[in-house]
Short mmCIF file of N, CA and C in Angstrom, two decimals:
data_model
loop_
_atom_site.label_atom_id
_atom_site.label_comp_id
_atom_site.label_asym_id
_atom_site.label_seq_id
_atom_site.Cartn_x
_atom_site.Cartn_y
_atom_site.Cartn_z
N MET W 1 0.65 -0.97 0.07
CA MET W 1 -0.10 -0.14 -0.18
C MET W 1 0.78 1.63 -0.04
N GLY W 2 2.14 1.26 0.70
CA GLY W 2 2.73 2.14 0.55
C GLY W 2 3.34 3.15 -0.63
N HIS W 3 3.61 2.01 -1.83
CA HIS W 3 3.58 2.12 -3.04
C HIS W 3 2.42 3.25 -4.00
N VAL W 4 1.46 2.61 -3.79
CA VAL W 4 0.46 3.14 -4.08
C VAL W 4 0.47 4.55 -3.60
N VAL W 5 0.48 5.12 -2.56
CA VAL W 5 0.11 6.36 -1.71
C VAL W 5 1.33 7.45 -2.59
N GLY W 6 2.89 6.89 -2.63
CA GLY W 6 3.52 7.92 -3.26
C GLY W 6 3.40 7.95 -4.21
N ARG W 7 2.90 7.02 -4.96
CA ARG W 7 2.56 7.08 -6.38
C ARG W 7 1.49 7.95 -6.95
N ASP W 8 0.72 7.91 -6.19
CA ASP W 8 -0.69 8.16 -6.08
C ASP W 8 -0.65 9.73 -5.15
N ARG W 9 -0.01 10.00 -4.66
CA ARG W 9 -0.48 10.53 -3.62
C ARG W 9 -0.39 12.49 -4.32
N PRO W 10 -0.08 12.51 -5.61
CA PRO W 10 -0.58 14.13 -6.09
C PRO W 10 -2.02 14.09 -6.57
N LEU W 11 -2.72 12.66 -6.95
CA LEU W 11 -3.80 12.32 -7.11
C LEU W 11 -4.92 12.93 -5.83
N ILE W 12 -4.30 12.47 -4.62
CA ILE W 12 -5.46 12.21 -3.62
C ILE W 12 -5.43 13.55 -2.51
N GLU W 13 -3.98 13.96 -2.45
CA GLU W 13 -3.80 15.21 -1.60
C GLU W 13 -4.62 16.34 -2.05
N PRO W 14 -5.17 16.75 -3.18
CA PRO W 14 -5.81 17.54 -3.58
C PRO W 14 -7.52 17.51 -3.54
N GLN W 15 -7.79 16.55 -2.74
CA GLN W 15 -9.29 16.35 -2.39
C GLN W 15 -9.40 16.10 -1.04
N ILE W 16 -8.56 16.07 -0.42
CA ILE W 16 -8.49 16.18 1.32
C ILE W 16 -9.37 17.59 1.37
N PRO W 17 -9.31 18.32 1.50
CA PRO W 17 -9.82 19.90 1.64
C PRO W 17 -11.00 19.52 1.46
N ALA W 18 -11.23 18.97 0.16
CA ALA W 18 -12.93 19.06 0.00
C ALA W 18 -13.57 18.14 0.76
N LEU W 19 -12.93 17.13 0.76
CA LEU W 19 -13.71 15.53 1.88
C LEU W 19 -13.71 16.19 3.44
N ARG W 20 -13.02 17.01 3.99
CA ARG W 20 -13.22 17.82 5.06
C ARG W 20 -14.01 18.65 5.14
N ARG W 21 -14.25 19.70 4.49
CA ARG W 21 -15.31 20.57 3.91
C ARG W 21 -17.21 19.41 4.14
N TYR W 22 -16.87 18.69 3.29
CA TYR W 22 -18.08 17.79 3.14
C TYR W 22 -18.05 17.26 4.60
N ALA W 23 -17.22 16.59 5.15
CA ALA W 23 -17.15 15.74 6.42
C ALA W 23 -18.05 16.48 7.91
N VAL W 24 -17.14 17.87 7.95
CA VAL W 24 -17.67 19.26 8.88
C VAL W 24 -19.07 19.38 8.73
N ALA W 25 -19.48 19.08 7.41
CA ALA W 25 -20.68 19.80 7.20
C ALA W 25 -21.66 18.90 7.79
N LEU W 26 -21.13 17.57 7.77
CA LEU W 26 -22.08 16.15 7.85
C LEU W 26 -21.94 16.06 9.42
N LEU W 27 -20.95 16.13 9.68
CA LEU W 27 -21.15 15.80 11.45
C LEU W 27 -21.07 17.20 12.29
N ARG W 28 -20.95 18.52 11.97
CA ARG W 28 -20.41 19.52 12.76
C ARG W 28 -19.79 19.06 13.96
N ASP W 29 -18.04 18.54 13.49
CA ASP W 29 -17.72 18.32 14.39
C ASP W 29 -16.26 18.29 14.06
N ARG W 30 -15.21 18.86 14.41
CA ARG W 30 -14.06 19.05 13.47
C ARG W 30 -13.54 17.73 14.09
N GLU W 31 -13.02 17.14 15.03
CA GLU W 31 -12.43 16.04 15.43
C GLU W 31 -13.43 14.89 14.47
N ALA W 32 -14.54 14.87 14.67
CA ALA W 32 -15.14 13.44 14.63
C ALA W 32 -14.40 13.97 12.71
N ALA W 33 -14.88 15.01 11.81
CA ALA W 33 -14.86 15.01 10.56
C ALA W 33 -13.30 14.56 10.31
N ASP W 34 -12.57 14.94 10.83
CA ASP W 34 -10.88 14.51 10.48
C ASP W 34 -10.75 12.84 10.95
N ASP W 35 -11.87 12.27 11.44
CA ASP W 35 -11.86 10.90 11.92
C ASP W 35 -12.33 10.14 10.35
N LEU W 36 -13.52 10.79 10.01
CA LEU W 36 -14.14 10.34 9.08
C LEU W 36 -13.27 10.32 7.51
N VAL W 37 -12.66 11.70 7.53
CA VAL W 37 -11.55 11.99 6.50
C VAL W 37 -10.56 10.66 6.30
N GLN W 38 -10.30 10.37 7.93
CA GLN W 38 -8.80 9.63 7.47
C GLN W 38 -9.29 8.41 7.33
N ASP W 39 -10.84 7.99 8.23
CA ASP W 39 -11.18 6.34 7.53
C ASP W 39 -11.24 6.43 6.11
N THR W 40 -12.13 7.48 5.55
CA THR W 40 -12.53 7.88 3.91
C THR W 40 -10.93 7.45 3.44
N LEU W 41 -9.85 8.14 4.02
CA LEU W 41 -8.59 7.83 3.03
C LEU W 41 -7.90 6.78 3.44
N GLU W 42 -8.31 5.72 4.47
CA GLU W 42 -7.72 4.27 4.74
C GLU W 42 -8.61 3.57 3.73
N ARG W 43 -9.91 3.83 3.35
CA ARG W 43 -10.66 2.42 2.97
C ARG W 43 -10.64 3.08 1.01
N ALA W 44 -9.68 4.14 0.57
CA ALA W 44 -9.85 4.34 -0.82
C ALA W 44 -8.17 3.49 -1.00
N LEU W 45 -7.63 3.88 -0.12
CA LEU W 45 -6.16 3.27 -0.17
C LEU W 45 -6.14 1.76 0.40
N SER W 46 -6.92 1.32 0.58
CA SER W 46 -7.19 -0.20 0.70
C SER W 46 -7.95 -0.70 -0.77
N ALA W 47 -8.45 0.03 -1.21
CA ALA W 47 -9.29 -0.32 -2.39
C ALA W 47 -8.42 0.42 -3.31
N TRP W 48 -7.83 0.96 -3.67
CA TRP W 48 -7.27 1.65 -4.60
C TRP W 48 -7.00 0.86 -6.23
N SER W 49 -6.19 -0.55 -5.86
CA SER W 49 -6.14 -0.96 -7.02
C SER W 49 -7.36 -1.32 -7.54
N GLY W 50 -8.57 -1.49 -7.05
CA GLY W 50 -9.58 -2.33 -7.56
C GLY W 50 -10.27 -1.13 -8.17
N ARG W 51 -10.25 0.38 -7.80
CA ARG W 51 -10.40 1.08 -8.41
C ARG W 51 -10.39 1.47 -9.81
N ARG W 52 -11.53 1.77 -10.78
CA ARG W 52 -11.73 2.28 -12.20
C ARG W 52 -10.59 3.43 -12.24
N ARG W 53 -9.94 3.62 -12.89
CA ARG W 53 -8.85 4.10 -13.78
C ARG W 53 -9.63 4.90 -14.23
N ASP W 54 -10.51 5.19 -14.55
CA ASP W 54 -11.19 6.01 -15.85
C ASP W 54 -12.31 6.54 -15.08
N GLY W 55 -12.23 5.92 -13.66
CA GLY W 55 -13.41 7.02 -13.00
C GLY W 55 -13.25 8.46 -12.44
N ASP W 56 -14.18 9.17 -12.10
CA ASP W 56 -13.62 10.01 -11.40
C ASP W 56 -13.36 9.77 -9.63
N LEU W 57 -12.42 10.42 -9.64
CA LEU W 57 -11.80 10.16 -8.15
C LEU W 57 -12.44 11.06 -7.45
N ARG W 58 -12.30 12.34 -7.50
CA ARG W 58 -13.63 12.85 -6.36
C ARG W 58 -14.85 12.43 -6.06
N ALA W 59 -15.58 11.59 -7.24
CA ALA W 59 -16.87 11.17 -6.96
C ALA W 59 -16.42 9.75 -6.15
N TRP W 60 -15.51 9.29 -6.10
CA TRP W 60 -15.53 7.89 -5.95
C TRP W 60 -15.54 8.57 -4.44
N LEU W 61 -14.27 9.00 -3.68
CA LEU W 61 -13.70 9.53 -2.49
C LEU W 61 -15.01 9.78 -1.47
N PHE W 62 -16.02 10.74 -2.50
CA PHE W 62 -17.37 11.29 -1.86
C PHE W 62 -17.96 10.45 -1.76
N THR W 63 -18.16 8.87 -2.40
CA THR W 63 -19.11 8.16 -2.38
C THR W 63 -18.55 7.36 -0.90
N ILE W 64 -17.00 7.23 -1.18
CA ILE W 64 -16.27 6.38 0.14
C ILE W 64 -16.85 6.86 1.67
N GLU W 65 -17.18 8.19 1.33
CA GLU W 65 -17.14 9.53 3.05
C GLU W 65 -18.39 8.81 2.94
N ARG W 66 -19.23 9.29 2.54
CA ARG W 66 -20.93 9.44 2.38
C ARG W 66 -21.39 7.68 3.18
N ASN W 67 -20.77 6.76 2.44
CA ASN W 67 -20.92 5.52 2.57
C ASN W 67 -20.28 5.16 4.11
N LEU W 68 -19.70 5.79 4.81
CA LEU W 68 -18.82 5.56 6.00
C LEU W 68 -19.81 6.09 7.12
N PHE W 69 -20.02 7.56 6.47
CA PHE W 69 -20.85 8.23 7.41
C PHE W 69 -22.28 7.94 7.79
N LEU W 70 -22.81 7.24 6.79
CA LEU W 70 -24.11 6.85 6.58
C LEU W 70 -23.97 5.26 7.86
N ALA W 71 -23.20 4.55 7.18
CA ALA W 71 -22.84 3.06 8.21
C ALA W 71 -23.12 3.95 9.62
N ALA W 72 -22.12 5.00 9.80
CA ALA W 72 -22.01 5.55 11.69
C ALA W 72 -23.38 5.77 11.87
N VAL W 73 -24.17 6.34 11.09
CA VAL W 73 -25.27 6.97 11.69
C VAL W 73 -26.34 5.81 11.74
N ARG W 74 -26.28 4.86 11.24
CA ARG W 74 -27.17 4.10 11.53
C ARG W 74 -26.43 3.06 12.22
N ARG W 75 -25.01 2.86 12.55
CA ARG W 75 -24.51 2.49 14.36
C ARG W 75 -25.13 2.92 15.24
N ARG W 76 -24.93 4.07 15.11
CA ARG W 76 -25.52 5.20 16.52
C ARG W 76 -27.24 4.95 16.32
N GLY W 77 -27.72 4.20 15.56
CA GLY W 77 -29.43 4.52 15.68
C GLY W 77 -29.95 5.77 15.76
N ARG W 78 -29.27 6.84 15.14
CA ARG W 78 -29.95 8.28 15.10
C ARG W 78 -29.60 8.81 13.70
N ARG W 79 -30.48 9.80 13.41
CA ARG W 79 -30.65 10.47 12.06
C ARG W 79 -29.91 11.35 12.21
N GLY W 80 -28.65 11.42 11.49
CA GLY W 80 -28.15 12.74 11.30
C GLY W 80 -27.21 13.01 12.55
N ALA W 81 -26.49 14.62 12.52
CA ALA W 81 -25.62 14.95 13.76
C ALA W 81 -26.61 16.04 14.46
N ASP W 82 -25.86 16.17 15.86
CA ASP W 82 -26.69 17.60 16.59
C ASP W 82 -25.57 18.73 15.69
N LEU W 83 -26.26 20.04 15.87
CA LEU W 83 -25.30 20.68 15.63
C LEU W 83 -24.80 21.15 16.92
N GLY W 84 -23.13 21.06 17.13
CA GLY W 84 -22.49 21.60 18.30
C GLY W 84 -22.50 23.21 18.39
N ALA W 85 -21.79 23.34 19.80
CA ALA W 85 -21.32 24.85 19.70
C ALA W 85 -19.96 25.13 19.03
N GLU W 86 -19.81 24.06 18.78
CA GLU W 86 -18.32 24.79 17.69
C GLU W 86 -18.78 25.07 16.36
N VAL W 87 -19.64 24.48 15.90
CA VAL W 87 -19.97 25.13 14.80
C VAL W 87 -20.30 26.78 14.66
N LEU W 88 -20.36 27.48 15.86
CA LEU W 88 -20.21 28.59 15.79
C LEU W 88 -19.05 29.43 15.63
N GLU W 89 -18.00 28.79 15.79
CA GLU W 89 -17.25 29.04 15.70
C GLU W 89 -16.23 29.36 14.09
N GLN W 90 -16.93 28.94 13.17
CA GLN W 90 -16.92 28.83 11.50
C GLN W 90 -17.71 29.88 11.40
N VAL W 91 -18.42 30.32 12.31
CA VAL W 91 -19.73 32.16 11.76
C VAL W 91 -18.84 32.97 12.02
N PRO W 92 -18.42 33.85 10.82
CA PRO W 92 -17.66 35.10 11.01
C PRO W 92 -18.45 36.02 12.30
N ASP W 93 -17.00 36.89 12.50
CA ASP W 93 -17.56 37.74 13.84
C ASP W 93 -18.61 38.74 13.69
N PRO W 94 -19.19 38.62 14.87
CA PRO W 94 -20.38 39.66 14.54
C PRO W 94 -20.54 41.27 14.19
N SER W 95 -19.23 41.21 15.06
CA SER W 95 -18.72 43.12 14.97
C SER W 95 -18.57 43.27 13.76
N ALA W 96 -17.96 42.76 13.07
CA ALA W 96 -17.31 42.66 11.32
C ALA W 96 -19.00 43.25 10.28
N ASP W 97 -19.72 42.31 10.85
CA ASP W 97 -20.71 42.47 10.17
C ASP W 97 -22.31 41.36 10.39
N PRO W 98 -22.71 42.01 11.41
CA PRO W 98 -23.79 41.33 11.81
C PRO W 98 -24.93 40.95 10.94
N GLY W 99 -24.87 41.02 9.86
CA GLY W 99 -26.11 40.09 8.74
C GLY W 99 -25.50 39.18 8.68
N ALA W 100 -24.16 39.57 8.14
CA ALA W 100 -23.29 38.01 7.73
C ALA W 100 -23.65 37.12 8.85
N ALA W 101 -23.02 37.35 9.74
CA ALA W 101 -22.68 36.52 11.16
C ALA W 101 -24.51 35.94 11.13
N LEU W 102 -25.31 36.53 11.19
CA LEU W 102 -26.91 36.14 11.50
C LEU W 102 -27.10 35.17 10.03
N GLY W 103 -26.53 35.42 9.07
CA GLY W 103 -27.17 34.88 7.84
C GLY W 103 -26.43 33.48 7.68
N ALA W 104 -25.30 33.46 8.25
CA ALA W 104 -24.31 32.27 8.39
C ALA W 104 -25.32 31.16 9.17
N ARG W 105 -25.36 31.46 10.33
CA ARG W 105 -26.18 31.38 11.42
C ARG W 105 -27.31 30.20 10.82
N ASP W 106 -28.22 31.30 10.07
CA ASP W 106 -29.58 30.58 9.72
C ASP W 106 -29.45 29.55 8.98
N VAL W 107 -28.17 29.66 7.84
CA VAL W 107 -27.66 28.78 7.01
C VAL W 107 -27.01 27.48 7.75
N LEU W 108 -26.91 27.53 8.55
CA LEU W 108 -26.37 25.87 9.24
C LEU W 108 -27.10 25.43 10.06
N ALA W 109 -27.75 26.58 10.58
CA ALA W 109 -29.10 26.00 11.30
C ALA W 109 -29.91 25.26 10.43
N GLY W 110 -30.31 25.71 9.22
CA GLY W 110 -31.05 25.02 7.89
C GLY W 110 -30.79 24.11 7.59
N LEU W 111 -28.84 24.03 7.43
CA LEU W 111 -29.18 22.46 7.08
C LEU W 111 -29.23 21.48 7.53
N ASP W 112 -29.17 21.98 9.01
CA ASP W 112 -29.42 20.92 10.09
C ASP W 112 -31.17 20.82 10.01
N THR W 113 -31.60 21.44 9.73
CA THR W 113 -33.31 20.66 9.09
C THR W 113 -33.86 19.88 8.13
N LEU W 114 -32.56 19.80 6.96
CA LEU W 114 -32.77 19.31 6.12
C LEU W 114 -32.78 17.54 6.33
N PRO W 115 -33.29 16.96 5.55
CA PRO W 115 -33.30 15.71 5.94
C PRO W 115 -31.89 15.14 5.11
N GLU W 116 -30.92 13.95 5.66
CA GLU W 116 -29.67 14.06 4.77
C GLU W 116 -29.44 13.77 3.43
N GLU W 117 -30.34 13.58 2.56
CA GLU W 117 -30.68 13.03 1.15
C GLU W 117 -30.65 14.63 0.71
N GLN W 118 -31.14 15.18 1.13
CA GLN W 118 -31.45 16.46 0.80
C GLN W 118 -29.94 17.62 0.94
N ARG W 119 -29.92 17.42 2.42
CA ARG W 119 -28.08 17.88 2.47
C ARG W 119 -27.28 17.46 1.86
N SER W 120 -27.04 16.18 1.38
CA SER W 120 -25.98 15.97 0.91
C SER W 120 -25.77 16.12 -0.30
N VAL W 121 -27.02 16.01 -1.28
CA VAL W 121 -27.01 16.73 -2.64
C VAL W 121 -26.90 18.18 -2.60
N LEU W 122 -27.50 18.53 -1.59
CA LEU W 122 -27.12 20.40 -1.57
C LEU W 122 -25.71 21.07 -1.08
N LEU W 123 -24.78 19.97 -0.31
CA LEU W 123 -23.41 20.05 0.06
C LEU W 123 -22.77 19.55 -1.39
N LEU W 124 -23.20 18.85 -1.74
CA LEU W 124 -22.01 18.14 -3.11
C LEU W 124 -21.95 19.25 -3.92
N VAL W 125 -23.24 19.56 -4.71
CA VAL W 125 -23.42 20.49 -5.60
C VAL W 125 -23.07 21.94 -5.66
N ALA W 126 -23.63 22.49 -4.41
CA ALA W 126 -23.66 24.07 -3.95
C ALA W 126 -22.05 24.07 -3.57
N VAL W 127 -21.71 23.39 -2.66
CA VAL W 127 -20.36 23.52 -2.17
C VAL W 127 -19.34 23.31 -2.67
N GLU W 128 -18.97 21.76 -3.28
CA GLU W 128 -18.31 21.45 -3.62
C GLU W 128 -17.87 21.23 -5.06
N ASP W 129 -19.02 21.51 -5.89
CA ASP W 129 -19.05 22.01 -7.13
C ASP W 129 -18.98 21.09 -8.02
N LEU W 130 -20.08 19.71 -7.87
CA LEU W 130 -19.92 18.57 -8.27
C LEU W 130 -21.01 19.14 -9.22
N SER W 131 -20.71 18.30 -10.47
CA SER W 131 -21.95 18.00 -11.67
C SER W 131 -23.20 17.43 -10.81
N TYR W 132 -24.47 17.90 -11.83
CA TYR W 132 -25.50 16.40 -11.48
C TYR W 132 -25.18 15.17 -11.30
N ALA W 133 -24.62 14.88 -12.50
CA ALA W 133 -24.14 13.74 -13.03
C ALA W 133 -23.09 13.32 -11.76
N GLU W 134 -22.11 14.04 -11.75
CA GLU W 134 -21.38 13.48 -10.63
C GLU W 134 -21.85 13.47 -8.97
N ALA W 135 -22.81 14.32 -8.88
CA ALA W 135 -23.39 14.00 -7.49
C ALA W 135 -24.29 12.70 -7.74
N ALA W 136 -25.03 12.67 -8.62
CA ALA W 136 -25.95 11.09 -9.25
C ALA W 136 -24.77 9.97 -8.61
N GLN W 137 -23.66 10.03 -9.02
CA GLN W 137 -22.66 8.72 -8.66
C GLN W 137 -22.23 8.66 -7.18
N VAL W 138 -21.93 9.66 -6.95
CA VAL W 138 -21.75 9.85 -5.51
C VAL W 138 -22.76 9.15 -4.60
N LEU W 139 -24.03 9.62 -4.89
CA LEU W 139 -25.17 9.34 -3.73
C LEU W 139 -25.82 7.78 -4.31
N GLY W 140 -25.50 7.78 -5.70
CA GLY W 140 -25.38 6.54 -6.27
C GLY W 140 -27.34 6.14 -6.46
N VAL W 141 -28.10 7.60 -7.09
CA VAL W 141 -29.52 7.80 -7.30
C VAL W 141 -28.83 8.18 -9.01
N PRO W 142 -30.64 8.16 -9.50
CA PRO W 142 -30.46 8.78 -11.09
C PRO W 142 -30.19 10.49 -10.85
N LEU W 143 -30.06 10.61 -12.10
CA LEU W 143 -29.98 12.58 -12.17
C LEU W 143 -30.95 13.11 -11.95
N GLY W 144 -32.22 12.70 -12.09
CA GLY W 144 -33.59 13.20 -11.83
C GLY W 144 -33.84 13.27 -10.28
N THR W 145 -33.00 12.36 -9.78
CA THR W 145 -33.23 12.54 -8.21
C THR W 145 -32.39 13.32 -7.66
N VAL W 146 -31.54 13.60 -8.05
CA VAL W 146 -30.27 14.67 -7.62
C VAL W 146 -31.17 15.67 -8.12
N MET W 147 -31.76 16.20 -9.36
CA MET W 147 -32.29 17.33 -9.26
C MET W 147 -33.76 18.00 -8.65
N SER W 148 -34.39 16.66 -8.20
CA SER W 148 -35.37 17.46 -7.25
C SER W 148 -35.07 17.07 -5.99
N ARG W 149 -34.01 16.80 -5.60
CA ARG W 149 -33.74 16.60 -4.16
C ARG W 149 -33.13 17.80 -4.24
N LEU W 150 -31.78 18.34 -5.02
CA LEU W 150 -31.50 19.60 -4.74
C LEU W 150 -32.78 21.24 -4.92
N SER W 151 -33.34 20.95 -5.84
CA SER W 151 -34.94 22.01 -5.68
C SER W 151 -35.47 21.77 -4.54
N ARG W 152 -35.74 20.90 -3.77
CA ARG W 152 -36.58 20.38 -2.45
C ARG W 152 -35.68 21.45 -1.42
N ALA W 153 -34.37 21.12 -1.18
CA ALA W 153 -33.21 21.28 -0.40
C ALA W 153 -33.47 23.06 -0.55
N ARG W 154 -33.08 23.19 -1.88
CA ARG W 154 -33.25 24.64 -2.29
C ARG W 154 -34.08 25.51 -1.73
N THR W 155 -35.07 24.87 -2.33
CA THR W 155 -36.72 25.74 -1.63
C THR W 155 -36.57 25.99 -0.33
N ARG W 156 -36.47 24.59 0.58
CA ARG W 156 -36.22 24.38 2.28
C ARG W 156 -35.35 25.50 2.54
N MET W 157 -33.79 25.83 2.11
CA MET W 157 -33.45 26.77 2.53
C MET W 157 -33.40 28.10 2.73
N ARG W 158 -34.45 28.38 1.69
CA ARG W 158 -34.45 29.45 0.95
C ARG W 158 -35.53 29.93 1.89
N GLY W 159 -36.46 29.36 2.53
CA GLY W 159 -37.66 29.46 3.39
C GLY W 159 -37.14 29.50 4.59
N PHE W 160 -36.44 28.70 4.87
CA PHE W 160 -35.73 28.68 6.31
C PHE W 160 -34.99 30.14 6.49
N VAL W 161 -33.91 30.37 5.55
CA VAL W 161 -33.67 32.00 5.75
C VAL W 161 -34.19 32.98 5.55
N GLU W 162 -35.42 32.77 4.61
CA GLU W 162 -36.23 33.59 5.09
C GLU W 162 -37.00 33.90 6.56
N THR W 163 -37.65 33.05 6.79
CA THR W 163 -38.33 33.14 8.00
C THR W 163 -37.28 33.30 9.37
N GLY W 164 -36.24 32.42 9.06
CA GLY W 164 -35.37 32.62 10.43
C GLY W 164 -35.80 31.39 11.07
N ARG W 165 -35.10 31.27 12.31
CA ARG W 165 -36.03 30.06 13.33
C ARG W 165 -37.17 30.50 13.96
N THR W 166 -37.46 31.59 13.92
CA THR W 166 -38.66 32.28 14.65
C THR W 166 -39.98 31.85 14.09
N GLY W 167 -39.61 31.87 12.72
CA GLY W 167 -40.61 31.34 12.04
C GLY W 167 -41.61 32.81 11.46
N LEU W 168 -40.91 34.04 11.61
CA LEU W 168 -41.30 35.10 11.63
C LEU W 168 -40.63 36.02 10.39
N LEU W 169 -40.93 36.51 9.11
CA LEU W 169 -40.37 37.02 8.25
C LEU W 169 -39.79 37.99 8.40
N ARG W 170 -38.63 37.89 7.99
CA ARG W 170 -37.16 39.01 8.06
C ARG W 170 -37.49 40.25 7.25
N ARG W 171 -37.52 40.91 7.84
CA ARG W 171 -37.20 42.95 6.83
C ARG W 171 -35.50 42.85 6.43
N VAL W 172 -35.68 42.67 5.45
CA VAL W 172 -34.39 42.94 4.76
C VAL W 172 -34.15 44.11 4.00
N LYS W 173 -33.59 45.24 4.61
CA LYS W 173 -32.90 46.72 4.15
C LYS W 173 -32.53 46.53 2.72
#
């Protein structure tokens, strides 16, 4: 396996920041996200010789990561991760731009309200910039399913951000 890592390190290393972003968004815990990325890389390296050389490496890695995440959720017997206080560290300083901080908190809270399938497709397409076809490959669903989940996720997020947690419509200046 060491030989695989050395030769293919230039292929794998650029994918790590995206894998980490996705893991943090799914888990809301940096330490758990780092563990998930580590597990993803270990699994990928152990299966490296069996991967399709003509396949999309990024999509393959996201598939492994998501499958590991879902397996952990099933083992815990609960749906998704709780929003931890640590996520607030990622929100911009309110004194710099109070509106931006409030909006970021709304987006993070809104993501947590989405069903996992909608949250995953939104993160893969909107944050990680995967094409609809790549997201379909990662999620193991048809292209049309990706498009409908993305549409529902965007609609729910728009509604969540416009109304905020209180359900009252925010005044936009």
